[in-house]
Amino acid sequence: MNGSVLSMLSLAHGPAPALAAAASPLQPALFLTLEIGAVLAIVGMMLCLYRMVRGPHLADRVLSGDTLAYQVVGLVILLTVRMESTTYLDGALVVAIIGFASTLAFSQYIGNLNRRSNA
Amino acid sequence: MTWSLLGDALAIFFALCGMFFMFVGAVGIVRFPDAYNRLHASSKCSTLGVMGLALAAVFHVGTLAVTTKAIMTIVFALVAAPVGSHMLAKAAHLNGLKPWDRQLSDELQQDKERREGKSPCNAPRGMAASPQSRPARRDPGSDPTARISAAV
Amino acid sequence: MIYAFLLNILLTVVYVMLTANTSTPNVIIGFAIGFFVISLYGLTRPGPSYPGKVWRLFHFGIYFMKILVQANLKIAWECITPGLHQTPRILRHDVSDLNDTQLTVLANSITLTPGTLVVDVSDDHNWLYVHCMYAQDRSAAIAELRDLHDRLKQEVFS
């Protein structure tokens, strides 16, 4: 666990003790998959940030923020699988809801912007 | 033992699929030409990516609490991603987002102008001159002019 | 009708909460009891039977997952091949035969099908404006939308 990508994101170290006895022989492969997935999610977040900085229109920035929220959701679910813990999934749901609400708020803002400038 | 082996194999498969599609969505956001095409990548890929990762969590952990929360996350992603992209596309079109140069036609813009009674010189650049810009003429059954004028 | 299936799920949840046993066999028993009760009630009503409706709903679910994976594979193909192959259009699609619930479900599922994205709904709820990514041929793109529309009307809201 030391030196892996997911360990930098979590305060807890090592697998959960409850399920450690029932570990299947595929567990190292699964953990390797999770590390690759975390790297992919972080690269994807960087791509979203690039579009957020670069975006020619306000809608581009907002949609990159939406996708960034979903990448964070994916990262938190990876952490759930790695830690075999229930608590992280609540975090994933909360991030998804906040991302959705912020998208709705920003799209209302974009729509109202036009009306105000026309009036 | 067999069950945990099968669950881990399925978890590896679904986690790989989910992360691949999420990454593809992020690449699509950078690569695609205008905001509508980027919304395609954003809504579809984040939905399937979250779905795959939640299924991976279900198959690896497998307790009732994780299953319930994963189903809630999947249902929320299925509802929220299309609604958010729909609202964003509507707001962007309302705000006059300039479409891609190679967009063939914009019938929403035509209907808006027809409803407001504007002259066609207010059409966005390069759109009205295209020969394919009035495809509604081909099928007279779908011409909305009658219904709109009746509503007004 | 999808409302009967939602009622079935609600009955399952009520059964599981009343028996206070959340194991998988108990959930399946609760679902089976709800299914049986709603089927019996459906015998007294005209129209298609409840198991047939659930089968059609299941069929639509399989179809929907298939087109969702297809949409993602299309975007992945577009991302990994060099150059841009899109021929986008914003089309109008006639939805005057749907009520508001059906329109919401149709708009959400159109957004998740390959190459289509709902942009706007007209004020009188008669037209749906759909951004199609690959719409070189307008009638083919409209035919795909019409296929999803008919399947939704027949298999979910029948």
Tab-separated table of C-alpha atoms in Angstrom:
chain	number	residue	atom	x	y	z
A	1	MET	CA	0.000	0.000	0.000
A	2	ASN	CA	2.857	2.363	0.699
A	3	GLY	CA	3.770	4.365	-2.367
A	4	SER	CA	0.574	3.649	-4.268
A	5	VAL	CA	-1.631	6.372	-5.681
A	6	LEU	CA	-4.717	5.553	-3.650
A	7	SER	CA	-2.789	5.528	-0.377
A	8	MET	CA	-2.092	9.234	-0.823
A	9	LEU	CA	-5.822	9.910	-0.856
A	10	SER	CA	-6.757	8.032	2.285
A	11	LEU	CA	-5.994	8.411	5.954
A	12	ALA	CA	-6.393	4.681	6.569
A	13	HIS	CA	-3.645	2.325	5.472
A	14	GLY	CA	-3.838	-1.318	4.538
A	15	PRO	CA	-6.855	-3.425	3.661
A	16	ALA	CA	-9.828	-3.712	5.936
A	17	PRO	CA	-9.232	-6.406	8.563
A	18	ALA	CA	-12.734	-7.836	8.314
A	19	LEU	CA	-12.420	-9.224	4.803
A	20	ALA	CA	-8.696	-9.912	4.817
A	21	ALA	CA	-9.224	-13.568	5.653
A	22	ALA	CA	-11.515	-14.164	2.666
A	23	ALA	CA	-9.117	-12.640	0.136
A	24	SER	CA	-9.233	-14.328	-3.247
A	25	PRO	CA	-6.117	-14.988	-5.349
A	26	LEU	CA	-7.258	-12.289	-7.747
A	27	GLN	CA	-6.921	-9.554	-5.118
A	28	PRO	CA	-3.439	-8.312	-6.204
A	29	ALA	CA	-4.682	-8.004	-9.787
A	30	LEU	CA	-7.732	-6.092	-8.578
A	31	PHE	CA	-5.567	-3.718	-6.550
A	32	LEU	CA	-3.304	-3.149	-9.546
A	33	THR	CA	-6.413	-2.371	-11.630
A	34	LEU	CA	-7.520	0.134	-9.009
A	35	GLU	CA	-4.115	1.871	-9.099
A	36	ILE	CA	-4.324	2.137	-12.909
A	37	GLY	CA	-7.868	3.447	-12.574
A	38	ALA	CA	-6.764	6.106	-10.091
A	39	VAL	CA	-4.037	7.275	-12.471
A	40	LEU	CA	-6.565	7.401	-15.329
A	41	ALA	CA	-8.996	9.402	-13.176
A	42	ILE	CA	-6.304	11.903	-12.213
A	43	VAL	CA	-5.226	12.333	-15.843
A	44	GLY	CA	-8.880	12.794	-16.791
A	45	MET	CA	-9.274	15.457	-14.118
A	46	MET	CA	-6.265	17.274	-15.556
A	47	LEU	CA	-7.851	17.144	-19.029
A	48	CYS	CA	-11.061	18.597	-17.549
A	49	LEU	CA	-9.058	21.376	-15.908
A	50	TYR	CA	-7.385	22.097	-19.257
A	51	ARG	CA	-10.806	22.514	-20.886
A	52	MET	CA	-11.954	24.649	-17.954
A	53	VAL	CA	-9.026	27.023	-18.401
A	54	ARG	CA	-9.142	26.970	-22.182
A	55	GLY	CA	-12.920	26.873	-22.843
A	56	PRO	CA	-13.990	29.505	-25.366
A	57	HIS	CA	-17.546	29.703	-24.057
A	58	LEU	CA	-18.932	29.737	-20.521
A	59	ALA	CA	-20.825	26.488	-21.257
A	60	ASP	CA	-17.525	24.705	-21.941
A	61	ARG	CA	-16.235	25.650	-18.515
A	62	VAL	CA	-19.431	24.538	-16.812
A	63	LEU	CA	-19.543	21.164	-18.569
A	64	SER	CA	-15.901	20.527	-17.756
A	65	GLY	CA	-16.769	21.207	-14.114
A	66	ASP	CA	-19.623	18.698	-14.370
A	67	THR	CA	-17.307	16.045	-15.779
A	68	LEU	CA	-14.735	16.881	-13.113
A	69	ALA	CA	-17.351	16.135	-10.456
A	70	TYR	CA	-18.063	12.756	-12.057
A	71	GLN	CA	-14.334	11.960	-12.184
A	72	VAL	CA	-14.163	12.692	-8.451
A	73	VAL	CA	-17.130	10.359	-7.954
A	74	GLY	CA	-15.249	7.646	-9.833
A	75	LEU	CA	-12.132	8.177	-7.740
A	76	VAL	CA	-14.111	7.930	-4.511
A	77	ILE	CA	-15.770	4.706	-5.679
A	78	LEU	CA	-12.307	3.299	-6.480
A	79	LEU	CA	-11.324	4.163	-2.927
A	80	THR	CA	-14.432	2.326	-1.717
A	81	VAL	CA	-13.387	-0.801	-3.564
A	82	ARG	CA	-9.832	-0.533	-2.269
A	83	MET	CA	-10.784	0.028	1.361
A	84	GLU	CA	-13.818	-2.299	1.297
A	85	SER	CA	-15.638	0.323	3.324
A	86	THR	CA	-19.199	1.583	3.063
A	87	THR	CA	-18.558	5.118	4.233
A	88	TYR	CA	-16.792	6.337	1.118
A	89	LEU	CA	-19.839	5.690	-1.098
A	90	ASP	CA	-21.757	8.357	0.840
A	91	GLY	CA	-19.030	10.764	-0.206
A	92	ALA	CA	-19.452	9.677	-3.824
A	93	LEU	CA	-23.203	10.320	-3.707
A	94	VAL	CA	-22.697	13.722	-2.074
A	95	VAL	CA	-20.160	14.781	-4.712
A	96	ALA	CA	-22.544	13.653	-7.479
A	97	ILE	CA	-25.416	15.669	-5.997
A	98	ILE	CA	-23.274	18.790	-5.549
A	99	GLY	CA	-21.984	18.508	-9.111
A	100	PHE	CA	-25.536	18.205	-10.461
A	101	ALA	CA	-26.765	21.163	-8.395
A	102	SER	CA	-23.846	23.332	-9.484
A	103	THR	CA	-24.490	22.444	-13.129
A	104	LEU	CA	-28.145	23.459	-12.769
A	105	ALA	CA	-27.205	26.711	-11.019
A	106	PHE	CA	-24.618	27.627	-13.632
A	107	SER	CA	-26.965	26.857	-16.521
A	108	GLN	CA	-29.624	29.089	-14.934
A	109	TYR	CA	-26.922	31.760	-14.706
A	110	ILE	CA	-25.965	31.356	-18.365
A	111	GLY	CA	-29.619	31.556	-19.434
A	112	ASN	CA	-30.277	34.665	-17.351
A	113	LEU	CA	-27.108	36.328	-18.611
A	114	ASN	CA	-28.574	36.510	-22.111
A	115	ARG	CA	-31.880	37.930	-20.893
A	116	ARG	CA	-30.165	40.644	-18.858
A	117	SER	CA	-27.875	41.720	-21.693
A	118	ASN	CA	-30.773	41.882	-24.150
A	119	ALA	CA	-32.985	43.981	-21.880
B	1	MET	CA	-13.841	-19.000	-2.144
B	2	THR	CA	-15.317	-19.507	-5.591
B	3	TRP	CA	-17.763	-16.697	-5.023
B	4	SER	CA	-15.087	-14.221	-4.004
B	5	LEU	CA	-12.965	-15.281	-6.999
B	6	LEU	CA	-15.868	-14.712	-9.389
B	7	GLY	CA	-16.735	-11.427	-7.677
B	8	ASP	CA	-13.171	-10.183	-7.979
B	9	ALA	CA	-13.008	-11.141	-11.655
B	10	LEU	CA	-16.242	-9.256	-12.349
B	11	ALA	CA	-14.990	-6.332	-10.261
B	12	ILE	CA	-11.786	-6.112	-12.310
B	13	PHE	CA	-13.784	-6.203	-15.548
B	14	PHE	CA	-16.289	-3.529	-14.481
B	15	ALA	CA	-13.649	-1.269	-12.925
B	16	LEU	CA	-11.569	-1.398	-16.107
B	17	CYS	CA	-14.619	-0.647	-18.276
B	18	GLY	CA	-15.763	2.187	-16.032
B	19	MET	CA	-12.408	3.895	-15.828
B	20	PHE	CA	-11.841	3.485	-19.554
B	21	PHE	CA	-15.150	5.159	-20.395
B	22	MET	CA	-14.579	7.957	-17.862
B	23	PHE	CA	-11.164	8.613	-19.373
B	24	VAL	CA	-12.661	8.563	-22.875
B	25	GLY	CA	-15.186	11.160	-21.727
B	26	ALA	CA	-12.413	13.434	-20.476
B	27	VAL	CA	-10.461	13.025	-23.733
B	28	GLY	CA	-13.634	13.760	-25.687
B	29	ILE	CA	-14.134	16.965	-23.743
B	30	VAL	CA	-10.704	18.134	-24.842
B	31	ARG	CA	-10.909	16.906	-28.432
B	32	PHE	CA	-14.434	17.653	-29.639
B	33	PRO	CA	-15.026	20.869	-31.579
B	34	ASP	CA	-17.914	22.712	-29.913
B	35	ALA	CA	-19.925	22.673	-26.704
B	36	TYR	CA	-22.758	20.464	-28.026
B	37	ASN	CA	-20.352	17.740	-29.127
B	38	ARG	CA	-18.534	18.029	-25.805
B	39	LEU	CA	-21.840	17.570	-23.996
B	40	HIS	CA	-22.276	14.273	-25.874
B	41	ALA	CA	-18.984	13.000	-24.428
B	42	SER	CA	-19.703	14.379	-20.968
B	43	SER	CA	-23.199	12.980	-20.426
B	44	LYS	CA	-22.837	9.505	-21.937
B	45	CYS	CA	-19.382	8.593	-20.703
B	46	SER	CA	-19.817	9.807	-17.134
B	47	THR	CA	-23.080	7.853	-16.811
B	48	LEU	CA	-21.612	4.549	-18.002
B	49	GLY	CA	-18.376	5.131	-16.102
B	50	VAL	CA	-20.115	5.694	-12.774
B	51	MET	CA	-22.324	2.679	-13.502
B	52	GLY	CA	-19.342	0.393	-14.124
B	53	LEU	CA	-17.447	1.549	-11.053
B	54	ALA	CA	-20.483	1.167	-8.796
B	55	LEU	CA	-21.000	-2.366	-10.120
B	56	ALA	CA	-17.334	-3.088	-9.362
B	57	ALA	CA	-17.918	-1.945	-5.774
B	58	VAL	CA	-21.012	-4.162	-5.554
B	59	PHE	CA	-19.180	-7.239	-6.829
B	60	HIS	CA	-16.088	-6.770	-4.693
B	61	VAL	CA	-17.580	-5.735	-1.347
B	62	GLY	CA	-21.056	-7.181	-1.743
B	63	THR	CA	-22.661	-6.116	1.537
B	64	LEU	CA	-26.219	-4.823	1.593
B	65	ALA	CA	-25.249	-1.237	2.485
B	66	VAL	CA	-22.809	-0.986	-0.417
B	67	THR	CA	-25.344	-2.516	-2.810
B	68	THR	CA	-28.073	-0.068	-1.804
B	69	LYS	CA	-25.832	2.961	-2.039
B	70	ALA	CA	-24.388	1.799	-5.354
B	71	ILE	CA	-27.890	1.396	-6.790
B	72	MET	CA	-28.761	4.879	-5.525
B	73	THR	CA	-25.630	6.283	-7.164
B	74	ILE	CA	-26.440	4.528	-10.459
B	75	VAL	CA	-30.032	5.782	-10.500
B	76	PHE	CA	-28.926	9.294	-9.622
B	77	ALA	CA	-26.293	9.295	-12.360
B	78	LEU	CA	-28.838	7.968	-14.884
B	79	VAL	CA	-31.242	10.800	-14.051
B	80	ALA	CA	-28.849	13.656	-13.336
B	81	ALA	CA	-26.400	13.480	-16.226
B	82	PRO	CA	-29.001	13.826	-19.041
B	83	VAL	CA	-30.953	16.504	-17.188
B	84	GLY	CA	-27.823	18.537	-16.502
B	85	SER	CA	-26.599	18.277	-20.084
B	86	HIS	CA	-30.056	19.167	-21.392
B	87	MET	CA	-30.232	22.305	-19.237
B	88	LEU	CA	-26.701	23.294	-20.178
B	89	ALA	CA	-27.359	22.850	-23.902
B	90	LYS	CA	-30.579	24.870	-23.631
B	91	ALA	CA	-28.830	27.686	-21.756
B	92	ALA	CA	-25.930	27.674	-24.216
B	93	HIS	CA	-28.290	27.904	-27.170
B	94	LEU	CA	-30.228	30.684	-25.442
B	95	ASN	CA	-26.968	32.497	-24.879
B	96	GLY	CA	-26.141	32.322	-28.585
B	97	LEU	CA	-23.319	29.812	-28.540
B	98	LYS	CA	-21.606	29.869	-31.911
B	99	PRO	CA	-21.920	26.354	-33.404
B	100	TRP	CA	-19.171	24.484	-35.178
B	101	ASP	CA	-18.412	25.539	-38.750
B	102	ARG	CA	-19.292	22.101	-40.112
B	103	GLN	CA	-22.732	21.957	-38.473
B	104	LEU	CA	-25.182	21.205	-41.263
B	105	SER	CA	-28.373	22.849	-40.017
B	106	ASP	CA	-29.883	24.409	-36.909
B	107	GLU	CA	-33.650	24.012	-36.958
B	108	LEU	CA	-34.023	25.351	-33.418
B	109	GLN	CA	-32.516	28.649	-34.551
B	110	GLN	CA	-34.825	28.692	-37.595
B	111	ASP	CA	-37.876	28.122	-35.405
B	112	LYS	CA	-36.824	30.790	-32.935
B	113	GLU	CA	-36.421	33.313	-35.726
B	114	ARG	CA	-39.698	32.279	-37.294
B	115	ARG	CA	-41.482	32.691	-33.979
B	116	GLU	CA	-40.027	36.120	-33.347
B	117	GLY	CA	-40.720	37.179	-36.930
B	118	LYS	CA	-37.158	38.213	-37.522
B	119	SER	CA	-35.780	38.664	-40.998
B	120	PRO	CA	-33.309	35.983	-42.112
B	121	CYS	CA	-30.448	38.503	-42.150
B	122	ASN	CA	-30.159	37.968	-38.411
B	123	ALA	CA	-29.245	34.323	-38.941
B	124	PRO	CA	-25.859	33.268	-37.565
B	125	ARG	CA	-22.897	33.364	-39.844
B	126	GLY	CA	-22.623	30.727	-42.518
B	127	MET	CA	-25.781	28.901	-41.503
B	128	ALA	CA	-28.564	30.257	-43.709
B	129	ALA	CA	-26.507	30.070	-46.875
B	130	SER	CA	-26.075	26.308	-46.705
B	131	PRO	CA	-28.231	24.433	-49.244
B	132	GLN	CA	-29.159	21.851	-46.603
B	133	SER	CA	-30.310	24.419	-44.109
B	134	ARG	CA	-34.014	23.906	-44.819
B	135	PRO	CA	-34.546	20.152	-44.716
B	136	ALA	CA	-38.054	20.561	-43.335
B	137	ARG	CA	-39.284	21.437	-46.803
B	138	ARG	CA	-38.683	17.874	-47.904
B	139	ASP	CA	-41.300	16.416	-45.576
B	140	PRO	CA	-44.239	18.773	-45.365
B	141	GLY	CA	-45.790	16.754	-42.539
B	142	SER	CA	-43.235	17.999	-40.037
B	143	ASP	CA	-43.473	21.688	-40.809
B	144	PRO	CA	-44.139	23.391	-37.472
B	145	THR	CA	-45.225	26.726	-38.916
B	146	ALA	CA	-48.911	25.874	-38.835
B	147	ARG	CA	-48.823	24.654	-35.262
B	148	ILE	CA	-46.782	27.588	-34.009
B	149	SER	CA	-48.966	30.171	-35.712
B	150	ALA	CA	-52.010	28.406	-34.314
B	151	ALA	CA	-50.502	28.555	-30.829
B	152	VAL	CA	-49.724	32.266	-31.191
C	1	MET	CA	-47.313	0.260	-17.575
C	2	ILE	CA	-44.213	1.180	-15.661
C	3	TYR	CA	-46.267	2.428	-12.711
C	4	ALA	CA	-47.308	-1.139	-11.855
C	5	PHE	CA	-43.664	-2.185	-11.805
C	6	LEU	CA	-42.778	0.741	-9.531
C	7	LEU	CA	-45.632	-0.329	-7.249
C	8	ASN	CA	-44.143	-3.829	-7.248
C	9	ILE	CA	-40.775	-2.459	-6.108
C	10	LEU	CA	-42.499	-0.385	-3.428
C	11	LEU	CA	-44.306	-3.494	-2.163
C	12	THR	CA	-40.978	-5.324	-2.051
C	13	VAL	CA	-39.426	-2.563	0.058
C	14	VAL	CA	-42.423	-2.568	2.413
C	15	TYR	CA	-42.236	-6.351	2.780
C	16	VAL	CA	-38.505	-6.253	3.517
C	17	MET	CA	-38.969	-3.492	6.098
C	18	LEU	CA	-41.873	-5.294	7.780
C	19	THR	CA	-40.032	-8.606	8.038
C	20	ALA	CA	-36.796	-6.822	9.075
C	21	ASN	CA	-34.751	-9.357	7.133
C	22	THR	CA	-32.564	-7.948	4.381
C	23	SER	CA	-31.076	-11.154	3.028
C	24	THR	CA	-31.282	-11.768	-0.719
C	25	PRO	CA	-33.818	-14.674	-0.556
C	26	ASN	CA	-36.184	-12.544	1.495
C	27	VAL	CA	-36.011	-9.709	-1.039
C	28	ILE	CA	-36.770	-12.195	-3.818
C	29	ILE	CA	-39.735	-13.598	-1.825
C	30	GLY	CA	-41.098	-10.072	-1.292
C	31	PHE	CA	-40.772	-9.289	-4.979
C	32	ALA	CA	-42.537	-12.543	-5.902
C	33	ILE	CA	-45.432	-11.835	-3.531
C	34	GLY	CA	-45.843	-8.329	-4.954
C	35	PHE	CA	-45.655	-9.710	-8.492
C	36	PHE	CA	-48.349	-12.286	-7.720
C	37	VAL	CA	-50.667	-9.727	-6.110
C	38	ILE	CA	-50.366	-7.253	-8.964
C	39	SER	CA	-50.879	-10.033	-11.540
C	40	LEU	CA	-54.076	-11.088	-9.765
C	41	TYR	CA	-55.290	-7.505	-9.735
C	42	GLY	CA	-54.385	-7.134	-13.396
C	43	LEU	CA	-56.676	-10.053	-14.313
C	44	THR	CA	-59.665	-7.914	-13.357
C	45	ARG	CA	-58.629	-5.080	-15.666
C	46	PRO	CA	-58.769	-4.913	-19.459
C	47	GLY	CA	-55.565	-4.671	-21.433
C	48	PRO	CA	-52.334	-6.704	-21.495
C	49	SER	CA	-51.424	-8.853	-18.507
C	50	TYR	CA	-48.861	-7.768	-15.919
C	51	PRO	CA	-46.194	-10.459	-16.612
C	52	GLY	CA	-46.233	-9.501	-20.282
C	53	LYS	CA	-45.693	-5.873	-19.331
C	54	VAL	CA	-42.768	-6.786	-17.071
C	55	TRP	CA	-41.278	-8.869	-19.861
C	56	ARG	CA	-41.553	-5.947	-22.286
C	57	LEU	CA	-40.011	-3.619	-19.682
C	58	PHE	CA	-37.128	-6.069	-19.244
C	59	HIS	CA	-36.737	-6.209	-23.017
C	60	PHE	CA	-36.543	-2.414	-23.157
C	61	GLY	CA	-33.961	-2.454	-20.348
C	62	ILE	CA	-31.723	-4.825	-22.317
C	63	TYR	CA	-32.132	-2.685	-25.451
C	64	PHE	CA	-31.362	0.479	-23.480
C	65	MET	CA	-28.161	-0.961	-21.992
C	66	LYS	CA	-27.115	-2.090	-25.464
C	67	ILE	CA	-27.549	1.354	-26.978
C	68	LEU	CA	-25.862	3.016	-23.979
C	69	VAL	CA	-22.749	0.860	-24.475
C	70	GLN	CA	-22.966	1.517	-28.222
C	71	ALA	CA	-23.043	5.279	-27.607
C	72	ASN	CA	-19.947	5.099	-25.442
C	73	LEU	CA	-18.106	2.923	-27.937
C	74	LYS	CA	-18.955	5.432	-30.659
C	75	ILE	CA	-17.491	8.264	-28.613
C	76	ALA	CA	-14.419	6.148	-27.810
C	77	TRP	CA	-13.945	5.413	-31.508
C	78	GLU	CA	-14.304	9.109	-32.291
C	79	CYS	CA	-11.706	9.932	-29.642
C	80	ILE	CA	-9.024	7.425	-30.591
C	81	THR	CA	-9.147	7.917	-34.368
C	82	PRO	CA	-7.379	11.026	-35.629
C	83	GLY	CA	-9.445	13.757	-37.232
C	84	LEU	CA	-13.074	14.649	-36.625
C	85	HIS	CA	-15.813	12.755	-38.436
C	86	GLN	CA	-18.875	14.444	-36.994
C	87	THR	CA	-21.586	15.880	-39.221
C	88	PRO	CA	-23.752	17.537	-36.561
C	89	ARG	CA	-27.217	18.966	-36.985
C	90	ILE	CA	-29.974	20.217	-34.704
C	91	LEU	CA	-33.169	18.436	-35.756
C	92	ARG	CA	-36.755	18.815	-34.664
C	93	HIS	CA	-38.674	15.740	-33.653
C	94	ASP	CA	-42.454	15.535	-33.284
C	95	VAL	CA	-43.513	14.475	-29.775
C	96	SER	CA	-47.068	15.830	-29.746
C	97	ASP	CA	-48.500	12.382	-28.902
C	98	LEU	CA	-46.737	12.121	-25.518
C	99	ASN	CA	-47.704	13.503	-22.137
C	100	ASP	CA	-45.207	15.222	-19.854
C	101	THR	CA	-43.945	12.120	-18.022
C	102	GLN	CA	-43.377	10.267	-21.266
C	103	LEU	CA	-41.677	13.338	-22.713
C	104	THR	CA	-39.263	13.504	-19.758
C	105	VAL	CA	-38.357	9.815	-20.048
C	106	LEU	CA	-37.967	10.112	-23.812
C	107	ALA	CA	-35.709	13.175	-23.486
C	108	ASN	CA	-33.509	11.436	-20.917
C	109	SER	CA	-33.166	8.298	-22.993
C	110	ILE	CA	-32.503	10.249	-26.193
C	111	THR	CA	-29.577	11.926	-24.459
C	112	LEU	CA	-28.112	8.517	-23.596
C	113	THR	CA	-28.510	6.983	-27.070
C	114	PRO	CA	-25.698	7.078	-29.631
C	115	GLY	CA	-24.987	10.447	-31.138
C	116	THR	CA	-28.058	12.328	-29.950
C	117	LEU	CA	-28.531	15.049	-27.331
C	118	VAL	CA	-31.695	16.947	-26.456
C	119	VAL	CA	-31.155	20.685	-26.739
C	120	ASP	CA	-34.592	22.191	-26.182
C	121	VAL	CA	-38.299	21.517	-25.924
C	122	SER	CA	-40.691	23.910	-27.609
C	123	ASP	CA	-42.976	25.933	-25.347
C	124	ASP	CA	-46.109	23.974	-26.331
C	125	HIS	CA	-44.306	20.612	-25.712
C	126	ASN	CA	-44.898	19.517	-29.286
C	127	TRP	CA	-41.348	19.520	-30.620
C	128	LEU	CA	-38.108	18.181	-29.285
C	129	TYR	CA	-34.921	19.734	-30.660
C	130	VAL	CA	-32.220	17.086	-30.861
C	131	HIS	CA	-28.531	17.628	-31.591
C	132	CYS	CA	-27.374	14.677	-33.692
C	133	MET	CA	-23.682	14.007	-34.033
C	134	TYR	CA	-23.820	11.903	-37.190
C	135	ALA	CA	-26.641	13.275	-39.308
C	136	GLN	CA	-25.357	13.465	-42.849
C	137	ASP	CA	-28.684	11.935	-43.873
C	138	ARG	CA	-31.497	13.701	-42.056
C	139	SER	CA	-34.163	11.051	-42.600
C	140	ALA	CA	-31.933	8.266	-41.215
C	141	ALA	CA	-31.303	10.232	-38.019
C	142	ILE	CA	-35.035	10.921	-37.651
C	143	ALA	CA	-35.746	7.210	-38.209
C	144	GLU	CA	-33.430	6.276	-35.300
C	145	LEU	CA	-35.232	8.730	-33.027
C	146	ARG	CA	-38.591	7.387	-34.181
C	147	ASP	CA	-37.488	3.815	-33.404
C	148	LEU	CA	-36.622	4.745	-29.810
C	149	HIS	CA	-39.844	6.744	-29.518
C	150	ASP	CA	-42.001	3.803	-30.655
C	151	ARG	CA	-40.181	1.311	-28.460
C	152	LEU	CA	-40.647	3.572	-25.431
C	153	LYS	CA	-44.354	3.971	-26.137
C	154	GLN	CA	-44.976	0.280	-26.738
C	155	GLU	CA	-42.689	-1.338	-24.189
C	156	VAL	CA	-42.615	1.059	-21.239
C	157	PHE	CA	-45.854	3.017	-21.429
C	158	SER	CA	-48.062	0.374	-23.025
